[in-house]
Coordinates of C-alpha atoms in Angstrom, one line a residue:
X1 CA 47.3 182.6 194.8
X2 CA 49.4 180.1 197.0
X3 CA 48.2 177.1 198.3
X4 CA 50.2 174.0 199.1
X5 CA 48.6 170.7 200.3
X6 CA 50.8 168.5 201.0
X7 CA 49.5 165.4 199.1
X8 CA 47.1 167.4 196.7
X9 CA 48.6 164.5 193.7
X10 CA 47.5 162.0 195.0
X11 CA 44.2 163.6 196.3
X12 CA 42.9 164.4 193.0
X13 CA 39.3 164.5 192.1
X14 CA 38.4 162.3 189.1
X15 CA 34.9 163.5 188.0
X16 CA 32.7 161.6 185.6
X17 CA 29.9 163.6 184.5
X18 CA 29.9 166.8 182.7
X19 CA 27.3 169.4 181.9
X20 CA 26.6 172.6 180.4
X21 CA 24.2 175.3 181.7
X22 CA 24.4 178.7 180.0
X23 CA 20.8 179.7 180.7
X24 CA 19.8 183.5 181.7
X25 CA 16.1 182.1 182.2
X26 CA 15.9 184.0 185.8
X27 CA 18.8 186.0 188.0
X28 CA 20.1 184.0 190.9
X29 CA 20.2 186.3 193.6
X30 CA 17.9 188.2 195.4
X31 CA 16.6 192.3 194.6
X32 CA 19.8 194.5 193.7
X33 CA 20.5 195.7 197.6
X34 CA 19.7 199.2 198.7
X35 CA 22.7 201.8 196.9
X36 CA 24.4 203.0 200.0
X37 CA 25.0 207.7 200.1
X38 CA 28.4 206.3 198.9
X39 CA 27.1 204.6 195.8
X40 CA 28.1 201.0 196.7
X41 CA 26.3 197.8 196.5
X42 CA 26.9 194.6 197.4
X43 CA 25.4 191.5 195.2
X44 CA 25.0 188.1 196.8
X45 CA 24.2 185.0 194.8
X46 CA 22.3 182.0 196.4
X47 CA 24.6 179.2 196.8
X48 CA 24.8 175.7 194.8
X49 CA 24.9 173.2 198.4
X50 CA 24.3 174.1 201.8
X51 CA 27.1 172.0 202.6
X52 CA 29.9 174.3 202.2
X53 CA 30.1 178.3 201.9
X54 CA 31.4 179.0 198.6
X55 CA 33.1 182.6 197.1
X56 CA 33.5 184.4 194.2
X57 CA 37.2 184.6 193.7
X58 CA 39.7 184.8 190.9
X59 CA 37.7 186.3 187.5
X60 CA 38.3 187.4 184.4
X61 CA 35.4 189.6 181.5
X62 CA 34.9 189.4 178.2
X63 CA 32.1 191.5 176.4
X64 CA 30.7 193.4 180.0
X65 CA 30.4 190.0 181.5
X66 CA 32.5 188.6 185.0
X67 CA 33.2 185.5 185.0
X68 CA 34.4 184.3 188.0
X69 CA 36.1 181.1 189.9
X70 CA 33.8 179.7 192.5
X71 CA 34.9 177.6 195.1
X72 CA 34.9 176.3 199.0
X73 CA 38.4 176.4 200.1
X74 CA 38.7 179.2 202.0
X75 CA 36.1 178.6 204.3
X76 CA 36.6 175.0 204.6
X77 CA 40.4 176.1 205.1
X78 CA 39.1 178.4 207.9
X79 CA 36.4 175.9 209.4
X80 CA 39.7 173.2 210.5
X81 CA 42.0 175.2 211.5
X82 CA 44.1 175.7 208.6
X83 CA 43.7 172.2 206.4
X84 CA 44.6 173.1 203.1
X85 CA 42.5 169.6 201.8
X86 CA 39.6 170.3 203.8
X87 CA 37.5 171.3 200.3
X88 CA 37.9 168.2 199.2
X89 CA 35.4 166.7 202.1
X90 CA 32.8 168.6 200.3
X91 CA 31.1 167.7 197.5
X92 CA 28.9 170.1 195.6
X93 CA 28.1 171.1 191.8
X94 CA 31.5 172.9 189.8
X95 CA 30.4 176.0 188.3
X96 CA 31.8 179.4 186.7
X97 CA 30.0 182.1 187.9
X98 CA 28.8 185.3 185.5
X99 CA 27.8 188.9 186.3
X100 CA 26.8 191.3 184.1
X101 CA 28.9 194.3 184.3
X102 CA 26.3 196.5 183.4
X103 CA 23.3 195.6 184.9
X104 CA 25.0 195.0 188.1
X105 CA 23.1 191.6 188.3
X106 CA 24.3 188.1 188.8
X107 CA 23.5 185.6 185.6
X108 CA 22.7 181.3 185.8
X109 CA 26.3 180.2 186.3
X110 CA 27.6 178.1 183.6
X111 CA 27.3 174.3 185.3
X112 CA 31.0 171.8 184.4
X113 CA 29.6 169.1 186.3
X114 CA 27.1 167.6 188.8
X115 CA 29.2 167.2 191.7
X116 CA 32.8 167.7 192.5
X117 CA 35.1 167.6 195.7
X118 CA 36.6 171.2 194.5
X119 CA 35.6 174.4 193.3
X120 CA 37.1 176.7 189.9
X121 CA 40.1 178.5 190.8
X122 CA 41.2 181.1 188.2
X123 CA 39.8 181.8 185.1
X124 CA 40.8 183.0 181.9
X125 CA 38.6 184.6 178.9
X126 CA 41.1 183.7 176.4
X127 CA 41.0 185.5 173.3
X128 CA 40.1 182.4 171.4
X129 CA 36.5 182.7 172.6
X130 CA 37.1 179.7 175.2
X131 CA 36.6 179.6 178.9
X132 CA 39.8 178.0 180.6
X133 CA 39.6 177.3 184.4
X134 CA 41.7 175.6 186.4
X135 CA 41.4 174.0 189.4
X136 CA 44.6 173.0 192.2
X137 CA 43.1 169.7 193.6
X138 CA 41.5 168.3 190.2
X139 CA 41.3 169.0 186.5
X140 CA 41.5 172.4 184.7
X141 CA 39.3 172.1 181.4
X142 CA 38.0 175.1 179.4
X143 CA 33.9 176.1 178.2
X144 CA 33.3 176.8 174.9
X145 CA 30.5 179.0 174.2
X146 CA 30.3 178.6 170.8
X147 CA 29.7 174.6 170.9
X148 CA 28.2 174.6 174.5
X149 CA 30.6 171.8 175.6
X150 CA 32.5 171.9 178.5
X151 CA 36.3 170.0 178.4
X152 CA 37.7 168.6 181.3
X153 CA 41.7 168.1 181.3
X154 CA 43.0 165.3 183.3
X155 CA 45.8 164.9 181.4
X156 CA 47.3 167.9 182.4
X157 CA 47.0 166.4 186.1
X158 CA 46.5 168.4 189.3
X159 CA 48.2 171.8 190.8
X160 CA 46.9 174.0 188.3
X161 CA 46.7 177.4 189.5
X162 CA 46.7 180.4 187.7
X163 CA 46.3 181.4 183.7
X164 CA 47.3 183.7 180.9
X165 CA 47.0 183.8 177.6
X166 CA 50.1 183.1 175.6
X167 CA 51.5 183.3 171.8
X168 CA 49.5 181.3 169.2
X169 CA 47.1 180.7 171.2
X170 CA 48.6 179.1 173.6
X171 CA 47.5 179.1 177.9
X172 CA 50.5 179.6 179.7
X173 CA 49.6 178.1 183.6
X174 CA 51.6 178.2 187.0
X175 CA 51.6 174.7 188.7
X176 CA 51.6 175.2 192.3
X177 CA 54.0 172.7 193.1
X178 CA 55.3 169.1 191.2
X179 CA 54.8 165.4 192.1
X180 CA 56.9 163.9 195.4
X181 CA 56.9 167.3 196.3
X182 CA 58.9 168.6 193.5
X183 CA 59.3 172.6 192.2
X184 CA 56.4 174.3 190.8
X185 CA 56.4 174.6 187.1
X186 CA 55.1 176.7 183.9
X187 CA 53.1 174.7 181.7
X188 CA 52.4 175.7 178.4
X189 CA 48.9 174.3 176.8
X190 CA 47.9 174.1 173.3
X191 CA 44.5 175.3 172.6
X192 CA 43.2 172.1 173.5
X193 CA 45.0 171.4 176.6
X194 CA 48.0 169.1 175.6
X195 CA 50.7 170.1 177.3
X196 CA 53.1 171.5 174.8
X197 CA 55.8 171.9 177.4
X198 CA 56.6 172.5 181.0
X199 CA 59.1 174.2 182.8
X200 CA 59.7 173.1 186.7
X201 CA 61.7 176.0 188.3
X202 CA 65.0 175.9 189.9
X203 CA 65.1 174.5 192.9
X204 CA 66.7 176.8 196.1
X205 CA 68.1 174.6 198.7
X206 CA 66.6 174.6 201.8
X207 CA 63.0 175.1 200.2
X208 CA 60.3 173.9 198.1
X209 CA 59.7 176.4 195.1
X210 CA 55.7 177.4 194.2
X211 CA 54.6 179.0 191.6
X212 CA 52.2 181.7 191.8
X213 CA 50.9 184.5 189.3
X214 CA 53.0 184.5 186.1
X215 CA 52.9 187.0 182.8
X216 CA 53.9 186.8 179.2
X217 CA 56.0 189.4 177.8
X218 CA 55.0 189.1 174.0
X219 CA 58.1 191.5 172.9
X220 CA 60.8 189.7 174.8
X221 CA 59.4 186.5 174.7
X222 CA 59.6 185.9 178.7
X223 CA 57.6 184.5 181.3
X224 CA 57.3 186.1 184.3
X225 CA 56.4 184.3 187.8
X226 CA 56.9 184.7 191.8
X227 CA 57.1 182.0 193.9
X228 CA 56.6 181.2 197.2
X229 CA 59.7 179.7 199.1
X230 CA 57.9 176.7 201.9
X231 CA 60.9 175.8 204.2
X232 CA 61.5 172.4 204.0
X233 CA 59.7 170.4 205.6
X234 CA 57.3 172.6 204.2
X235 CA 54.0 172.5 206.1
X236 CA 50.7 173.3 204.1
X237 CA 50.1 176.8 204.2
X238 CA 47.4 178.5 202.0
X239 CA 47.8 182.3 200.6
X240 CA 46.4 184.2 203.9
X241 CA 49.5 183.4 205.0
X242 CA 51.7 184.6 202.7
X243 CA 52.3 188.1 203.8
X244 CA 53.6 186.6 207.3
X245 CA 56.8 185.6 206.5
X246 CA 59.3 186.6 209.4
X247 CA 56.7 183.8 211.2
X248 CA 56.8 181.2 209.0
X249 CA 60.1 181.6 207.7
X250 CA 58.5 182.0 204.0
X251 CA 60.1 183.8 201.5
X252 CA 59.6 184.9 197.9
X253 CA 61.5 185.7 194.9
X254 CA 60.5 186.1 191.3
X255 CA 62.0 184.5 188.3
X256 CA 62.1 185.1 184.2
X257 CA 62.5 182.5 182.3
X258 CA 62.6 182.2 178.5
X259 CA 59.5 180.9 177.2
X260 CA 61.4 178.4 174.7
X261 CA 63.5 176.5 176.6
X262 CA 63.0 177.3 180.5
X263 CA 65.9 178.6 180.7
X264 CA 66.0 181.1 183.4
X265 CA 67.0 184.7 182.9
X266 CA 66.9 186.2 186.4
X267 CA 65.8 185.9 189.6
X268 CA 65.4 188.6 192.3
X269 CA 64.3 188.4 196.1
X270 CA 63.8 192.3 196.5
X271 CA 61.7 194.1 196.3
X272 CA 58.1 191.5 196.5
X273 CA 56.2 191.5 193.8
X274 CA 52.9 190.8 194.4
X275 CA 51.2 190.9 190.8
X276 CA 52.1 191.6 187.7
X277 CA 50.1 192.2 183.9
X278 CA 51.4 192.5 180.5
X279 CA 49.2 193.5 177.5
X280 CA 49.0 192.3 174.1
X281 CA 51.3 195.1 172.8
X282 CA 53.8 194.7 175.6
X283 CA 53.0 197.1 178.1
X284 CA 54.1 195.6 181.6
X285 CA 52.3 196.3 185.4
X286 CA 54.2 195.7 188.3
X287 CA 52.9 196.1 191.9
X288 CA 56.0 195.7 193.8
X289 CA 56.6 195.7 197.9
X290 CA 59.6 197.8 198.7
X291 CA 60.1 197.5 202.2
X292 CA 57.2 199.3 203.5
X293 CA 56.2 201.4 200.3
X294 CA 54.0 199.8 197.7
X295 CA 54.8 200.8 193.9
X296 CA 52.9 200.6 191.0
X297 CA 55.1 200.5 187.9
X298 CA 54.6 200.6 184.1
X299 CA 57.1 199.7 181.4
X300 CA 57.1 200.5 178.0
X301 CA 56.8 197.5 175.4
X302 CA 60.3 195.7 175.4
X303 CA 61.3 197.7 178.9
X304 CA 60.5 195.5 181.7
X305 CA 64.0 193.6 182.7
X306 CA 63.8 193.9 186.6
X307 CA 62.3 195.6 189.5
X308 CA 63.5 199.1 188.3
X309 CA 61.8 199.5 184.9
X310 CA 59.0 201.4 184.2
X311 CA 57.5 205.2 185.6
X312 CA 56.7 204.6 189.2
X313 CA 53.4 205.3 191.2
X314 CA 53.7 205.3 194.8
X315 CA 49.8 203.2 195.9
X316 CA 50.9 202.8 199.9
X317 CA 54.2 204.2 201.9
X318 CA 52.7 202.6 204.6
X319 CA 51.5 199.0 203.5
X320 CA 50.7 196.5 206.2
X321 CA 52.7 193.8 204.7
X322 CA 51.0 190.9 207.3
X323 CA 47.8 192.0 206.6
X324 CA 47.2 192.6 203.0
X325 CA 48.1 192.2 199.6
X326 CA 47.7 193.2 195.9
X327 CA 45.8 190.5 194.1
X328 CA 44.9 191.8 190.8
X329 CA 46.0 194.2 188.4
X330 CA 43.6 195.2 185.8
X331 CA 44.0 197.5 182.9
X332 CA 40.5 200.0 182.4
X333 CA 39.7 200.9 179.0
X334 CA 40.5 204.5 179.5
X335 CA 43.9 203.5 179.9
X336 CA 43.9 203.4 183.7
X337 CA 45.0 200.3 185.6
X338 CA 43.4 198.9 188.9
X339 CA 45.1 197.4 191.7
X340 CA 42.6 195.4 194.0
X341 CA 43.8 194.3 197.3
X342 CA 42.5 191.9 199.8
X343 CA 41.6 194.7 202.0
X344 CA 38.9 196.1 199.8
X345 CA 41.8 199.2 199.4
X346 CA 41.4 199.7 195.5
X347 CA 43.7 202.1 193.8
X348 CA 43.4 203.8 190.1
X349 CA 46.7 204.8 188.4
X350 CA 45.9 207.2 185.6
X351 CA 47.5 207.3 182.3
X352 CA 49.8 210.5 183.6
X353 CA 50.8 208.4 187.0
X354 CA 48.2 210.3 189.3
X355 CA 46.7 207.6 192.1
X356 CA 43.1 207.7 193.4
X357 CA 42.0 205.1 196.1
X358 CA 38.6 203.9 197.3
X359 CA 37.6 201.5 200.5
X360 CA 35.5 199.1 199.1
X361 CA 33.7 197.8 202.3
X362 CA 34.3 195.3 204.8
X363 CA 31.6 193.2 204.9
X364 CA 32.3 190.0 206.6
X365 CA 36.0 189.6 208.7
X366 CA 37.9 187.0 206.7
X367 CA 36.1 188.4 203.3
X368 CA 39.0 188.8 200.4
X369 CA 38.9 191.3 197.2
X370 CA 40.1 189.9 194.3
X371 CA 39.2 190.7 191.0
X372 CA 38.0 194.5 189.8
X373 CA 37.0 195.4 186.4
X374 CA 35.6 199.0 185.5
X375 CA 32.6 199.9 183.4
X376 CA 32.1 203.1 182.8
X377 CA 32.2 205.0 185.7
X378 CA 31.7 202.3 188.1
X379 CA 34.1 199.5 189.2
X380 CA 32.9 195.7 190.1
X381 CA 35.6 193.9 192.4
X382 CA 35.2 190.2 193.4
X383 CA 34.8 189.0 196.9
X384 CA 35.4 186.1 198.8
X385 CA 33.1 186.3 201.4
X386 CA 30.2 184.8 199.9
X387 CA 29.3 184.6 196.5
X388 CA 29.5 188.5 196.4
X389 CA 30.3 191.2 194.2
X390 CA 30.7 194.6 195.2
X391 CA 30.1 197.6 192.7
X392 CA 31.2 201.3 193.3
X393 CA 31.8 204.4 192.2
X394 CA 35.3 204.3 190.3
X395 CA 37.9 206.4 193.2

């Protein structure tokens, strides 16, 4: 995700009031759709507030449930023209939403507070049982099932974008960029949310560094992020416009630093990545823009140093690098891994390297795919048209 507003510090949203909701009294949307010949349906929740159109956007599952980032920015974004603040002249309730996997049917969203001027971003199902969201314009906090209590963060201060679970327990966070307009960072956050340490990238003259997805490389002990390079004076651009970087004059480049000191390892313009995933045991994803051809690569634990590691699986020779992007990568339990794009184009990479690719549909024009999880034969993406998610056959 990228996102710069160009006074989001001092815009931050102080809330006052928090709640918890974790209810499954009723469902909150309407009858499960029709099933199209193809298999696929399409689940829209009622919104909170009439006064902005909310998605479903980044998500993350633990035990067959979704739980997923809920906010109003893109289509307040889209509704002015481009203003990256515009969310925050909304307020409406700050949820997390949850579906369940398996009965392809939205649950009561779990309720952070009564009102709030911006939405959940990502969210992280942290292996500590907590619920860690974050949130660019306000405070992250996490949920905590096990208590019911909800913890806002506002201490860690604003630009929080997105999470990963680190060593010891530890969340491991991109800031999208500093105070004054300073580098974005990696924060590291005890289990609590004190900031244990932070690590502002180096700066590369001429433009203000962002950070964007990261990944922890428990063998080597590396953090893994890509940025986003704003020319200076860097005008507030959002992620849609990411890809379009012969117009903007953006550019990208991803860095690895050593999760101890900051200290950064290397750097690299070329190829793009776009995401990348590490398991617990090491393993690495990589979906990485080569010019025109899109790769898939996996490294073994220890093996990921650069863009060449790993067995390669070609997803695209033909990618449409100003119209899409790969937003998620998400390992299945059969030992596949999924990589969602905004286009609704999902592709499966087998164990063996072998690609299958389904369209998920189209359903509204600025609608955005981002997170997929499979269950079973099916798959269920996130999309941010809406508060929708779409469920299919697996390709």
């Amino acid at each position: 995700m990228s996102c710069t507003a160009s006074s989001f510090v001092t815009r931050m949203i102080v809330a006052v009031c928090v709640l918890w909701s974790c209810a499954v009294s009723k469902d909150v949307a309407p009858p499960a759709p029709p099933e199209s010949p193809h298999g696929i349906r399409a689940y829209t929740a009622m919104p909170a507030t009439r006064g902005e159109r909310t998605c479903a956007w980044f998500a993350d599952q633990r035990e067959g449930v979704m739980y997923v980032g809920l906010a109003g920015f893109w289509s307040a974004y889209r509704r002015t023209g481009g203003d990256p603040t515009a969310d925050l002249a909304v307020t409406a309730p700050k949820r997390i939403g949850r579906f369940d996997l398996a009965r392809e049917r939205w649950l009561t969203p779990l309720s952070i507070e009564s009102a709030s001027a911006s939405g959940t971003w990502d969210v992280l199902a942290h292996p500590n049982g907590r619920l860690y969201f974050s949130d660019l314009f306000g405070t992250a906090g996490f949920v905590d099932p096990e208590r019911r209590t909800t913890q806002r963060l506002p201490d860690v201060g604003p630009g929080l974008n997105e999470l990963v679970a680190g060593p010891d327990a530890t969340v491991l966070a991109t800031r999208y960029g500093g105070a004054h307009g300073g580098p974005g960072s990696v924060v590291v956050l005890d289990p609590d949310g004190v900031i244990l340490a932070e690590h502002p990238l180096a700066p590369e003259p001429g433009f203000r560094v962002a950070a964007k997805s990261l990944g922890f490389d428990p063998i080597r002990r590396v953090v893994w992020v890509n940025t986003d390079l704003l020319p200076e004076p860097a005008r507030p651009t959002a992620p849609i416009d990411a890809p379009h970087a012969a117009a903007d004059g953006i550019r990208y480049d991803t860095r690895i630093l050593d999760l101890a000191t900051g200290r950064e390892q290397a750097r690299f313009e070329t190829p793009e990545l776009h995401f990348l995933h590490f398991e617990p045991d090491g393993r690495g994803y990589f979906a990485w823009l080569d010019g025109a051809r899109l790769v898939l690569r996996r490294t073994a634990p220890g093996a990921a140093t650069g863009p060449d590691a790993g067995a390669v699986s070609v997803l695209d020779e033909a990618f449409p690098a100003g119209l899409d992007f790969v937003q998620e990568l998400r390992p299945t339990p059969d030992g596949s891994v999924l990589a969602m794009r905004w286009s609704g184009r999902l592709h499966e990479v087998a164990p063996n390297g072998t690609v299958r690719t389904r369209a998920l549909p189209r359903l509204d024009a600025d609608g955005l795919y981002y997170s997929a999880f499979a269950v079973g034969d099916r798959v269920c993406a996130s999309y941010c048209a809406d508060l929708t998610i779409v469920c299919a056959p697996r390709p």
